[in-house]
Amino acid sequence: MENQKQITVQGLSIRYTDEGEGQPILLLHGWGSSLDAFARIRREFAGAFRLVALDFPGFGGSDMPPEPWDVEAYARFTLGFLEAVGLRDPILAGHSFGGRVIMKLCGTGRVQPPKIILIDAAGVAPHKTLKQRLRQRSFKLIKGALTLPGLRSHTEELLNKARRHYGSADYNSAPEVLRGTLVKVVNEDLSGLLPAIKAPTLLIYGEKDTATPVADAKKIERLIPDAGLCVIEGAGHFSFVERPYQVHRILHSFLGG
């Protein structure tokens, strides 16, 4: 893809793109994705804005983090990236996991962007079905039994089999460092930070999104003081990819570009 660059942040080589001129927008991708997911948005808006997109450590063309990170570590990394590329007061746009990082940065007051765009964003504790709660409890019981003192050296393979059986597709497909990261990330509920977010915030969620359902979006809308929700009919977790023209129209209206 054109305009690809590499920069070192916190000792890690990071792939990013920087194109267009005008008010800057930072694009933060979701878990298991990369900056390539924003290709259409970049083409659509580069004529009116400076668009910067990056690959988070562990994804795309960026280095793997040295150890499992939590959302706070990715937030600190993002601050370092902003400084490294000289990006000041950007609009923040995040999909899924990228939304978590934005919530952490803005909810703690370290970044105060002029506007925020959260697309199918994660960050609030999801409602678990009875089946999901039972699976989670079953794994915890098995893990507790297999990690009793004196047993761990003999049960590691059984524990790995249990992880593969009970773990999500994201967990099972991730390298070891990112497995530890995923556990830290998904268990953090950022709801308590949302009332402190001051910027006008646009929420875009797919009607059929099962990873970050509309029920989560409505909770986020209630908690952020100046937030508005747009639900994209028929779309799933990648609403901006599945329904680009609808999403672009909404973004044009919100951004004024």
Short mmCIF file of C-alpha atoms in Angstrom, two decimals:
data_model
loop_
_atom_site.label_atom_id
_atom_site.label_comp_id
_atom_site.label_asym_id
_atom_site.label_seq_id
_atom_site.Cartn_x
_atom_site.Cartn_y
_atom_site.Cartn_z
CA MET A 1 0.00 0.00 0.00
CA GLU A 2 1.25 3.49 -0.80
CA ASN A 3 2.54 5.96 1.79
CA GLN A 4 3.71 3.24 4.18
CA LYS A 5 6.35 4.34 6.67
CA GLN A 6 8.19 2.91 9.66
CA ILE A 7 9.00 4.72 12.89
CA THR A 8 10.50 3.57 16.18
CA VAL A 9 8.37 4.09 19.28
CA GLN A 10 9.37 2.68 22.67
CA GLY A 11 12.03 0.63 20.91
CA LEU A 12 9.51 -1.01 18.57
CA SER A 13 9.36 -0.62 14.79
CA ILE A 14 5.89 0.63 13.91
CA ARG A 15 4.23 0.69 10.47
CA TYR A 16 2.06 3.69 9.74
CA THR A 17 0.70 5.89 6.98
CA ASP A 18 0.52 9.69 6.88
CA GLU A 19 -1.36 11.33 4.01
CA GLY A 20 -3.40 14.38 3.16
CA GLU A 21 -3.40 17.86 4.65
CA GLY A 22 -5.60 19.75 7.06
CA GLN A 23 -6.98 18.89 10.47
CA PRO A 24 -5.37 15.63 11.60
CA ILE A 25 -7.29 12.41 12.26
CA LEU A 26 -5.64 9.44 13.97
CA LEU A 27 -7.12 6.06 12.95
CA LEU A 28 -6.76 3.20 15.44
CA HIS A 29 -7.67 -0.31 14.26
CA GLY A 30 -9.31 -3.22 16.06
CA TRP A 31 -7.98 -6.47 17.51
CA GLY A 32 -6.47 -8.80 14.90
CA SER A 33 -6.73 -6.08 12.24
CA SER A 34 -4.37 -3.41 10.86
CA LEU A 35 -4.33 0.04 9.31
CA ASP A 36 -5.29 -1.60 6.00
CA ALA A 37 -8.88 -1.87 7.28
CA PHE A 38 -9.16 1.91 6.91
CA ALA A 39 -8.18 1.96 3.22
CA ARG A 40 -11.53 3.29 1.99
CA ILE A 41 -11.84 5.89 4.73
CA ARG A 42 -8.32 7.08 3.96
CA ARG A 43 -9.11 7.46 0.26
CA GLU A 44 -12.40 9.21 1.00
CA PHE A 45 -11.10 11.80 3.46
CA ALA A 46 -7.42 12.40 2.58
CA GLY A 47 -8.45 15.31 0.35
CA ALA A 48 -9.79 17.28 3.33
CA PHE A 49 -7.86 15.99 6.35
CA ARG A 50 -4.42 14.75 7.38
CA LEU A 51 -5.03 11.05 8.01
CA VAL A 52 -2.57 9.08 10.11
CA ALA A 53 -3.11 5.34 10.65
CA LEU A 54 -0.86 2.91 12.49
CA ASP A 55 -0.44 -0.78 13.21
CA PHE A 56 -0.54 -1.36 16.95
CA PRO A 57 2.39 -3.40 18.36
CA GLY A 58 1.68 -7.07 17.65
CA PHE A 59 -0.38 -6.44 14.52
CA GLY A 60 0.16 -5.78 10.82
CA GLY A 61 3.67 -4.61 10.05
CA SER A 62 4.63 -3.55 13.58
CA ASP A 63 6.85 -5.34 16.09
CA MET A 64 5.44 -7.57 18.80
CA PRO A 65 5.36 -6.03 22.31
CA PRO A 66 8.03 -7.52 24.58
CA GLU A 67 5.43 -8.81 27.07
CA PRO A 68 1.64 -8.97 27.40
CA TRP A 69 0.26 -5.41 27.45
CA ASP A 70 -2.95 -4.07 28.94
CA VAL A 71 -5.03 -1.16 27.61
CA GLU A 72 -2.96 1.30 29.65
CA ALA A 73 0.25 0.13 27.95
CA TYR A 74 -1.31 0.65 24.51
CA ALA A 75 -2.52 4.09 25.62
CA ARG A 76 1.01 5.08 26.69
CA PHE A 77 2.35 3.73 23.41
CA THR A 78 -0.18 5.84 21.48
CA LEU A 79 0.95 8.97 23.33
CA GLY A 80 4.52 8.13 22.34
CA PHE A 81 3.46 7.65 18.72
CA LEU A 82 1.68 11.03 18.65
CA GLU A 83 4.83 12.71 19.90
CA ALA A 84 7.09 10.81 17.50
CA VAL A 85 5.13 11.82 14.38
CA GLY A 86 4.38 15.35 15.61
CA LEU A 87 0.61 14.91 15.67
CA ARG A 88 -1.08 17.55 17.83
CA ASP A 89 -4.76 17.70 18.80
CA PRO A 90 -5.97 15.09 16.30
CA ILE A 91 -9.52 13.89 15.98
CA LEU A 92 -9.45 10.31 17.31
CA ALA A 93 -11.20 7.52 15.41
CA GLY A 94 -11.08 3.93 16.65
CA HIS A 95 -12.60 0.63 15.62
CA SER A 96 -13.25 -2.07 18.25
CA PHE A 97 -10.02 -2.37 20.30
CA GLY A 98 -8.91 1.02 19.00
CA GLY A 99 -11.97 2.43 20.73
CA ARG A 100 -10.75 0.98 24.03
CA VAL A 101 -7.49 2.88 23.70
CA ILE A 102 -9.35 6.12 22.95
CA MET A 103 -11.59 5.64 25.99
CA LYS A 104 -8.52 5.14 28.19
CA LEU A 105 -6.70 8.20 26.81
CA CYS A 106 -9.67 10.57 26.91
CA GLY A 107 -11.35 9.23 30.02
CA THR A 108 -8.15 9.85 32.00
CA GLY A 109 -7.74 13.35 30.59
CA ARG A 110 -4.38 12.79 28.92
CA VAL A 111 -5.78 13.59 25.48
CA GLN A 112 -8.57 16.07 24.80
CA PRO A 113 -9.36 15.79 21.09
CA PRO A 114 -11.74 18.14 19.27
CA LYS A 115 -13.90 15.15 18.27
CA ILE A 116 -14.05 11.38 18.78
CA ILE A 117 -15.35 8.65 16.48
CA LEU A 118 -15.99 5.20 17.95
CA ILE A 119 -16.85 2.50 15.39
CA ASP A 120 -18.11 -0.81 16.80
CA ALA A 121 -15.96 0.06 19.79
CA ALA A 122 -15.26 -2.26 22.71
CA GLY A 123 -14.69 -1.10 26.27
CA VAL A 124 -17.72 -1.86 28.44
CA ALA A 125 -18.36 -5.15 30.17
CA PRO A 126 -20.59 -7.16 27.82
CA HIS A 127 -23.67 -9.01 28.95
CA LYS A 128 -22.81 -12.72 29.06
CA THR A 129 -25.35 -15.39 28.23
CA LEU A 130 -25.86 -18.30 30.62
CA LYS A 131 -23.90 -20.55 28.26
CA GLN A 132 -20.97 -18.10 28.19
CA ARG A 133 -20.96 -17.80 31.98
CA LEU A 134 -20.99 -21.60 32.36
CA ARG A 135 -18.10 -22.00 29.90
CA GLN A 136 -16.10 -19.35 31.74
CA ARG A 137 -16.78 -20.98 35.10
CA SER A 138 -15.89 -24.43 33.76
CA PHE A 139 -12.53 -23.21 32.50
CA LYS A 140 -11.75 -21.47 35.79
CA LEU A 141 -12.50 -24.67 37.72
CA ILE A 142 -10.33 -26.77 35.38
CA LYS A 143 -7.52 -24.20 35.48
CA GLY A 144 -7.65 -24.11 39.27
CA ALA A 145 -7.37 -27.88 39.50
CA LEU A 146 -4.54 -28.14 36.97
CA THR A 147 -2.44 -25.39 38.55
CA LEU A 148 -2.43 -26.71 42.12
CA PRO A 149 1.04 -26.69 43.75
CA GLY A 150 3.12 -29.59 42.53
CA LEU A 151 0.91 -30.37 39.55
CA ARG A 152 1.77 -27.56 37.12
CA SER A 153 4.85 -29.27 35.66
CA HIS A 154 2.77 -32.35 34.84
CA THR A 155 -0.42 -30.72 33.58
CA GLU A 156 0.77 -27.98 31.20
CA GLU A 157 -0.39 -29.84 28.08
CA LEU A 158 -3.81 -30.52 29.61
CA LEU A 159 -4.08 -26.84 30.51
CA ASN A 160 -3.22 -25.84 26.94
CA LYS A 161 -5.90 -28.21 25.64
CA ALA A 162 -8.43 -26.59 27.98
CA ARG A 163 -7.41 -23.13 26.76
CA ARG A 164 -7.89 -24.22 23.15
CA HIS A 165 -11.28 -25.75 23.92
CA TYR A 166 -12.71 -22.90 25.99
CA GLY A 167 -10.85 -19.98 24.42
CA SER A 168 -12.22 -17.68 21.73
CA ALA A 169 -11.08 -17.77 18.12
CA ASP A 170 -9.09 -14.57 18.74
CA TYR A 171 -7.36 -16.20 21.71
CA ASN A 172 -6.54 -19.46 19.93
CA SER A 173 -5.17 -17.75 16.82
CA ALA A 174 -2.96 -15.28 18.70
CA PRO A 175 0.76 -15.67 19.48
CA GLU A 176 1.58 -16.29 23.14
CA VAL A 177 2.32 -12.65 23.99
CA LEU A 178 -0.97 -11.51 22.47
CA ARG A 179 -2.89 -14.24 24.30
CA GLY A 180 -1.75 -12.72 27.56
CA THR A 181 -2.60 -9.28 26.20
CA LEU A 182 -6.10 -10.35 25.16
CA VAL A 183 -6.86 -11.70 28.63
CA LYS A 184 -5.84 -8.37 30.19
CA VAL A 185 -7.70 -6.30 27.61
CA VAL A 186 -11.10 -8.01 27.54
CA ASN A 187 -11.38 -8.15 31.32
CA GLU A 188 -11.06 -4.38 31.77
CA ASP A 189 -14.34 -2.48 31.97
CA LEU A 190 -13.79 1.18 31.02
CA SER A 191 -17.33 2.31 31.85
CA GLY A 192 -16.14 4.36 34.81
CA LEU A 193 -13.97 6.55 32.56
CA LEU A 194 -16.66 7.46 30.05
CA PRO A 195 -18.41 10.30 31.95
CA ALA A 196 -15.09 12.20 31.96
CA ILE A 197 -14.90 12.30 28.15
CA LYS A 198 -15.68 15.87 27.11
CA ALA A 199 -15.34 15.81 23.32
CA PRO A 200 -18.33 15.45 20.97
CA THR A 201 -18.42 11.72 20.26
CA LEU A 202 -19.95 9.90 17.30
CA LEU A 203 -20.82 6.23 17.81
CA ILE A 204 -21.26 4.02 14.73
CA TYR A 205 -22.32 0.40 15.33
CA GLY A 206 -23.54 -2.40 13.11
CA GLU A 207 -27.08 -3.54 13.78
CA LYS A 208 -25.98 -7.19 13.69
CA ASP A 209 -22.68 -6.79 15.52
CA THR A 210 -22.34 -9.66 18.00
CA ALA A 211 -18.81 -8.81 19.20
CA THR A 212 -19.78 -5.31 20.38
CA PRO A 213 -23.58 -5.28 20.22
CA VAL A 214 -25.84 -2.25 19.98
CA ALA A 215 -26.76 -2.75 23.66
CA ASP A 216 -23.14 -1.88 24.51
CA ALA A 217 -23.31 1.14 22.22
CA LYS A 218 -26.41 2.45 23.99
CA LYS A 219 -24.65 2.12 27.34
CA ILE A 220 -21.66 4.06 26.00
CA GLU A 221 -23.99 6.71 24.57
CA ARG A 222 -25.60 7.17 27.99
CA LEU A 223 -22.27 7.47 29.80
CA ILE A 224 -20.45 9.92 27.48
CA PRO A 225 -22.02 13.35 28.03
CA ASP A 226 -21.93 14.54 24.40
CA ALA A 227 -22.44 11.35 22.40
CA GLY A 228 -24.75 10.32 19.56
CA LEU A 229 -25.32 6.84 18.16
CA CYS A 230 -25.86 5.81 14.52
CA VAL A 231 -26.84 2.17 13.94
CA ILE A 232 -25.97 0.78 10.50
CA GLU A 233 -28.75 -1.51 9.32
CA GLY A 234 -27.68 -5.02 8.34
CA ALA A 235 -24.00 -4.48 9.23
CA GLY A 236 -21.86 -6.49 11.62
CA HIS A 237 -18.67 -5.76 13.56
CA PHE A 238 -16.90 -4.12 10.59
CA SER A 239 -19.74 -1.73 9.76
CA PHE A 240 -17.41 0.78 8.06
CA VAL A 241 -16.16 -1.92 5.67
CA GLU A 242 -19.54 -3.59 5.08
CA ARG A 243 -21.50 -0.35 4.53
CA PRO A 244 -18.86 2.19 3.45
CA TYR A 245 -21.15 4.66 1.68
CA GLN A 246 -23.53 4.95 4.63
CA VAL A 247 -20.69 5.33 7.09
CA HIS A 248 -18.89 7.88 4.89
CA ARG A 249 -22.00 10.04 4.68
CA ILE A 250 -22.31 10.00 8.47
CA LEU A 251 -18.63 10.84 8.86
CA HIS A 252 -18.84 13.73 6.38
CA SER A 253 -21.74 15.18 8.35
CA PHE A 254 -19.92 14.84 11.68
CA LEU A 255 -16.53 16.05 10.45
CA GLY A 256 -17.75 18.79 8.16
CA GLY A 257 -15.15 17.89 5.54
#
